[in-house]
């Protein structure tokens, strides 16, 4: 069975896995899974399991683990991507979905001077993230931070590469800056909402050792900019 299923760590013990009700129902009614079939399960905490299905009930599927691995589908670098909360929720959801697919370890909704919305639908976004994790065959579910301003992200000692998306004269191409991230174990990518960051926010980021980066000659929507920047950083590690 090629579809990945999700079960939290609490549902995996003593060599057995019990799928949550919604996952079990999908396996039974959509995929027509049966006892004896193999299934792949991820726990969102880096665990990857191959299991033989022992029991398929109306709301429960139980399997015996036959193979176990760690951090399947995970990039080496720990990347946090922060995007200003967008006015249109569907666009922010698209960004979150793609951030999971690309390999982000943490997603931060930003409240900035130019955001027109300051709240997110947390449960909805988490469901989007779980679905994306399964679809792209990752084993770790990225963390979803509470909405916050840029200042807490920039506080403390700098032990990470920091990039702030800003089309200014001092900006360097994202590909150049991303290549420099290979020497670090973690990175923070900051992307503004519609209209970008306000000048004081960019200044604060630069003072906190963030490098201003440009994404090319074309003007991108905020969610596209977030996806492009994250892709540049992740692929720089893999090439």
CSV table of C-alpha atoms in Angstrom, one decimal:
chain,number,residue,atom,x,y,z
A,1,UNK,CA,0.0,0.0,0.0
A,2,UNK,CA,1.7,3.2,-1.2
A,3,UNK,CA,-0.3,5.7,0.9
A,4,UNK,CA,1.4,6.9,4.2
A,5,UNK,CA,-0.8,6.8,7.3
A,6,UNK,CA,-0.4,8.9,10.4
A,7,UNK,CA,-0.6,7.6,14.0
A,8,UNK,CA,0.7,9.6,17.0
A,9,UNK,CA,3.6,8.1,19.0
A,10,UNK,CA,1.1,7.1,21.7
A,11,UNK,CA,-0.6,4.8,19.2
A,12,UNK,CA,2.6,2.9,18.6
A,13,UNK,CA,3.8,0.5,21.3
A,14,UNK,CA,5.0,-3.0,21.9
A,15,UNK,CA,5.6,-3.6,18.2
A,16,UNK,CA,2.0,-2.7,17.4
A,17,UNK,CA,0.3,0.3,15.7
A,18,UNK,CA,-3.3,1.4,16.0
A,19,UNK,CA,-4.5,3.9,13.4
A,20,UNK,CA,-6.6,6.8,14.6
A,21,UNK,CA,-10.3,6.6,13.6
A,22,UNK,CA,-10.1,8.9,10.6
A,23,UNK,CA,-7.0,7.1,9.2
A,24,UNK,CA,-8.6,3.7,9.8
A,25,UNK,CA,-11.8,4.7,8.0
A,26,UNK,CA,-9.8,5.9,5.0
A,27,UNK,CA,-7.9,2.7,4.8
A,28,UNK,CA,-11.0,0.6,5.1
A,29,UNK,CA,-13.5,2.5,2.9
A,30,UNK,CA,-11.4,4.3,0.3
A,31,UNK,CA,-8.3,2.0,-0.1
A,32,UNK,CA,-10.1,-1.3,0.7
A,33,UNK,CA,-7.3,-2.4,3.0
A,34,UNK,CA,-7.5,-5.9,4.4
A,35,UNK,CA,-5.8,-8.1,7.0
A,36,UNK,CA,-2.5,-9.3,5.6
A,37,UNK,CA,-1.8,-6.1,3.6
A,38,UNK,CA,1.2,-4.0,4.4
A,39,UNK,CA,0.9,-0.3,5.4
A,40,UNK,CA,3.4,2.5,6.0
A,41,UNK,CA,2.8,4.6,9.1
A,42,UNK,CA,4.6,7.8,10.3
A,43,UNK,CA,4.2,9.2,13.8
A,44,UNK,CA,5.1,12.9,13.1
A,45,UNK,CA,8.0,12.6,15.5
A,46,UNK,CA,10.5,11.1,13.1
A,47,UNK,CA,9.3,7.5,13.3
A,48,UNK,CA,8.6,5.6,10.1
A,49,UNK,CA,7.1,2.1,10.3
A,50,UNK,CA,6.2,-0.7,8.0
A,51,UNK,CA,3.4,-2.8,9.4
A,52,UNK,CA,1.4,-5.9,8.5
A,53,UNK,CA,-2.3,-5.3,9.0
A,54,UNK,CA,-3.8,-7.8,11.5
A,55,UNK,CA,-7.3,-6.4,12.0
A,56,UNK,CA,-9.6,-4.1,10.0
A,57,UNK,CA,-12.7,-2.9,11.9
A,58,UNK,CA,-15.3,-0.3,11.3
A,59,UNK,CA,-13.3,2.4,13.1
A,60,UNK,CA,-10.0,0.7,14.0
A,61,UNK,CA,-7.0,-0.8,12.1
A,62,UNK,CA,-4.3,-2.7,14.0
A,63,UNK,CA,-1.0,-3.8,12.6
A,64,UNK,CA,2.2,-5.5,13.6
A,65,UNK,CA,5.4,-3.5,12.9
A,66,UNK,CA,7.8,-5.4,10.6
A,67,UNK,CA,10.3,-2.6,9.9
A,68,UNK,CA,11.2,0.7,11.7
A,69,UNK,CA,13.4,3.7,10.6
A,70,UNK,CA,14.1,7.2,11.8
A,71,UNK,CA,13.7,10.6,10.0
A,72,UNK,CA,12.7,9.2,6.7
A,73,UNK,CA,12.3,12.0,4.2
A,74,UNK,CA,13.8,14.6,6.5
A,75,UNK,CA,16.5,17.2,5.4
A,76,UNK,CA,19.7,17.6,7.4
A,77,UNK,CA,19.1,21.2,8.1
A,78,UNK,CA,16.6,22.5,10.7
A,79,UNK,CA,14.8,25.4,8.9
A,80,UNK,CA,12.3,27.7,10.4
A,81,UNK,CA,10.2,29.7,7.9
A,82,UNK,CA,8.2,32.7,9.1
A,83,UNK,CA,5.6,34.4,6.9
A,84,UNK,CA,3.4,37.3,7.6
A,85,UNK,CA,-0.2,36.2,8.1
A,86,UNK,CA,-2.0,36.8,4.9
A,87,UNK,CA,-5.3,38.4,4.4
A,88,UNK,CA,-6.7,35.5,2.4
A,89,UNK,CA,-6.6,32.3,4.6
A,90,UNK,CA,-6.5,29.9,1.6
A,91,UNK,CA,-3.2,31.5,0.4
A,92,UNK,CA,-1.6,31.1,3.8
A,93,UNK,CA,-2.8,27.5,3.9
A,94,UNK,CA,-1.2,26.9,0.5
A,95,UNK,CA,2.1,28.3,1.9
A,96,UNK,CA,2.0,26.0,4.9
A,97,UNK,CA,1.2,23.0,2.8
A,98,UNK,CA,4.2,23.6,0.5
A,99,UNK,CA,6.5,24.5,3.5
A,100,UNK,CA,5.8,21.0,4.9
A,101,UNK,CA,6.4,19.4,1.5
A,102,UNK,CA,9.7,21.2,1.1
A,103,UNK,CA,11.1,20.2,4.5
A,104,UNK,CA,10.6,23.0,6.9
A,105,UNK,CA,10.9,22.0,10.6
A,106,UNK,CA,8.9,24.9,12.0
A,107,UNK,CA,6.4,27.3,10.6
A,108,UNK,CA,5.8,30.7,12.2
A,109,UNK,CA,2.8,32.9,11.4
A,110,UNK,CA,4.1,36.5,11.7
A,111,UNK,CA,2.2,39.6,13.0
A,112,UNK,CA,3.9,42.5,11.3
A,113,UNK,CA,3.1,46.2,10.7
A,114,UNK,CA,1.5,45.4,7.4
A,115,UNK,CA,-0.5,42.3,8.2
A,116,UNK,CA,-4.2,42.8,7.9
A,117,UNK,CA,-5.1,39.7,9.9
A,118,UNK,CA,-3.6,38.6,13.2
A,119,UNK,CA,-5.1,35.2,13.8
A,120,UNK,CA,-4.9,31.7,12.2
A,121,UNK,CA,-7.1,28.7,12.2
A,122,UNK,CA,-4.8,26.5,14.1
A,123,UNK,CA,-6.7,23.2,13.8
A,124,UNK,CA,-7.3,23.7,10.1
A,125,UNK,CA,-3.6,24.4,9.5
A,126,UNK,CA,-2.5,21.3,11.5
A,127,UNK,CA,-4.8,19.2,9.4
A,128,UNK,CA,-3.2,20.6,6.3
A,129,UNK,CA,0.3,19.9,7.7
A,130,UNK,CA,-0.6,16.3,8.6
A,131,UNK,CA,-1.9,15.7,5.1
A,132,UNK,CA,1.1,17.3,3.5
A,133,UNK,CA,3.5,15.2,5.7
A,134,UNK,CA,1.8,12.0,4.5
A,135,UNK,CA,1.7,13.0,0.9
A,136,UNK,CA,5.3,14.0,0.6
A,137,UNK,CA,6.5,10.9,2.6
A,138,UNK,CA,8.0,12.7,5.5
A,139,UNK,CA,8.2,11.2,9.0
A,140,UNK,CA,8.3,14.4,11.1
A,141,UNK,CA,5.5,16.8,11.5
A,142,UNK,CA,6.8,20.4,11.5
A,143,UNK,CA,6.0,22.6,14.6
A,144,UNK,CA,3.4,25.3,14.1
A,145,UNK,CA,4.2,28.3,16.3
A,146,UNK,CA,1.6,30.7,17.7
A,147,UNK,CA,1.3,34.0,15.8
A,148,UNK,CA,4.0,36.4,16.9
A,149,UNK,CA,5.9,39.4,16.0
A,150,UNK,CA,9.4,39.4,14.5
A,151,UNK,CA,11.2,40.4,17.6
A,152,UNK,CA,11.0,37.1,19.6
A,153,UNK,CA,12.4,35.3,16.6
A,154,UNK,CA,15.4,37.6,16.5
A,155,UNK,CA,16.1,37.5,20.3
A,156,UNK,CA,19.0,35.6,21.8
A,157,UNK,CA,22.3,34.4,20.5
A,158,UNK,CA,22.7,33.9,16.8
A,159,UNK,CA,23.5,30.3,16.1
A,160,UNK,CA,21.6,30.0,12.9
A,161,UNK,CA,21.8,31.5,9.4
A,162,UNK,CA,19.2,34.3,9.2
A,163,UNK,CA,17.7,35.5,5.9
A,164,UNK,CA,15.1,38.3,5.5
A,165,UNK,CA,13.4,38.7,2.1
A,166,UNK,CA,13.6,42.3,1.1
A,167,UNK,CA,14.1,43.8,-2.3
A,168,UNK,CA,16.6,46.6,-1.5
A,169,UNK,CA,20.0,47.8,-2.8
A,170,UNK,CA,21.8,46.0,0.0
A,171,UNK,CA,20.1,42.7,-0.8
A,172,UNK,CA,22.0,39.7,-2.2
A,173,UNK,CA,20.5,37.0,-4.4
A,174,UNK,CA,18.8,34.3,-2.4
A,175,UNK,CA,20.9,31.6,-4.1
A,176,UNK,CA,24.1,33.2,-3.0
A,177,UNK,CA,22.9,33.6,0.6
A,178,UNK,CA,21.5,30.0,0.6
A,179,UNK,CA,24.9,28.6,-0.4
A,180,UNK,CA,26.4,30.1,2.7
A,181,UNK,CA,23.9,28.2,4.9
A,182,UNK,CA,25.8,25.0,4.3
A,183,UNK,CA,28.1,25.8,7.3
A,184,UNK,CA,25.2,26.0,9.7
A,185,UNK,CA,22.9,23.4,11.2
A,186,UNK,CA,19.9,25.7,11.3
A,187,UNK,CA,18.3,28.6,9.4
A,188,UNK,CA,15.6,31.2,9.9
A,189,UNK,CA,13.8,32.5,6.8
A,190,UNK,CA,11.7,35.7,7.2
A,191,UNK,CA,9.1,36.7,4.7
A,192,UNK,CA,6.7,39.6,5.0
A,193,UNK,CA,3.0,39.7,4.2
A,194,UNK,CA,1.4,41.5,1.3
A,195,UNK,CA,3.5,44.6,0.9
A,196,UNK,CA,6.5,43.1,2.6
A,197,UNK,CA,8.2,44.1,5.8
A,198,UNK,CA,8.2,47.7,7.0
A,199,UNK,CA,11.6,49.4,7.0
A,200,UNK,CA,12.0,49.3,10.8
A,201,UNK,CA,11.4,45.5,10.7
A,202,UNK,CA,14.0,45.0,8.1
A,203,UNK,CA,16.4,47.1,10.1
A,204,UNK,CA,15.7,45.1,13.2
A,205,UNK,CA,16.4,41.9,11.3
A,206,UNK,CA,19.7,43.2,9.9
A,207,UNK,CA,20.8,44.3,13.3
A,208,UNK,CA,20.1,40.8,14.5
A,209,UNK,CA,22.5,39.5,11.8
A,210,UNK,CA,19.9,38.6,9.2
A,211,UNK,CA,21.0,38.9,5.6
A,212,UNK,CA,18.6,40.8,3.2
A,213,UNK,CA,17.9,38.6,0.2
A,214,UNK,CA,16.2,39.2,-3.1
A,215,UNK,CA,14.2,36.6,-5.0
A,216,UNK,CA,14.8,37.8,-8.5
A,217,UNK,CA,13.5,40.3,-11.0
A,218,UNK,CA,9.8,39.5,-10.7
A,219,UNK,CA,7.5,40.6,-7.9
A,220,UNK,CA,6.1,37.5,-6.2
A,221,UNK,CA,3.0,37.1,-4.0
A,222,UNK,CA,3.9,36.7,-0.4
A,223,UNK,CA,3.1,33.0,-0.3
A,224,UNK,CA,5.1,32.4,-3.5
A,225,UNK,CA,8.1,34.3,-2.0
A,226,UNK,CA,8.0,32.1,1.1
A,227,UNK,CA,8.0,29.0,-1.0
A,228,UNK,CA,10.8,30.2,-3.2
A,229,UNK,CA,13.0,31.3,-0.3
A,230,UNK,CA,12.5,28.0,1.6
A,231,UNK,CA,13.2,26.0,-1.6
A,232,UNK,CA,16.4,27.8,-2.2
A,233,UNK,CA,17.7,27.1,1.4
A,234,UNK,CA,16.7,23.5,1.4
A,235,UNK,CA,18.0,22.6,-2.0
A,236,UNK,CA,21.3,24.4,-1.2
A,237,UNK,CA,21.8,21.7,1.5
A,238,UNK,CA,21.0,18.8,-0.8
A,239,UNK,CA,23.1,19.8,-3.8
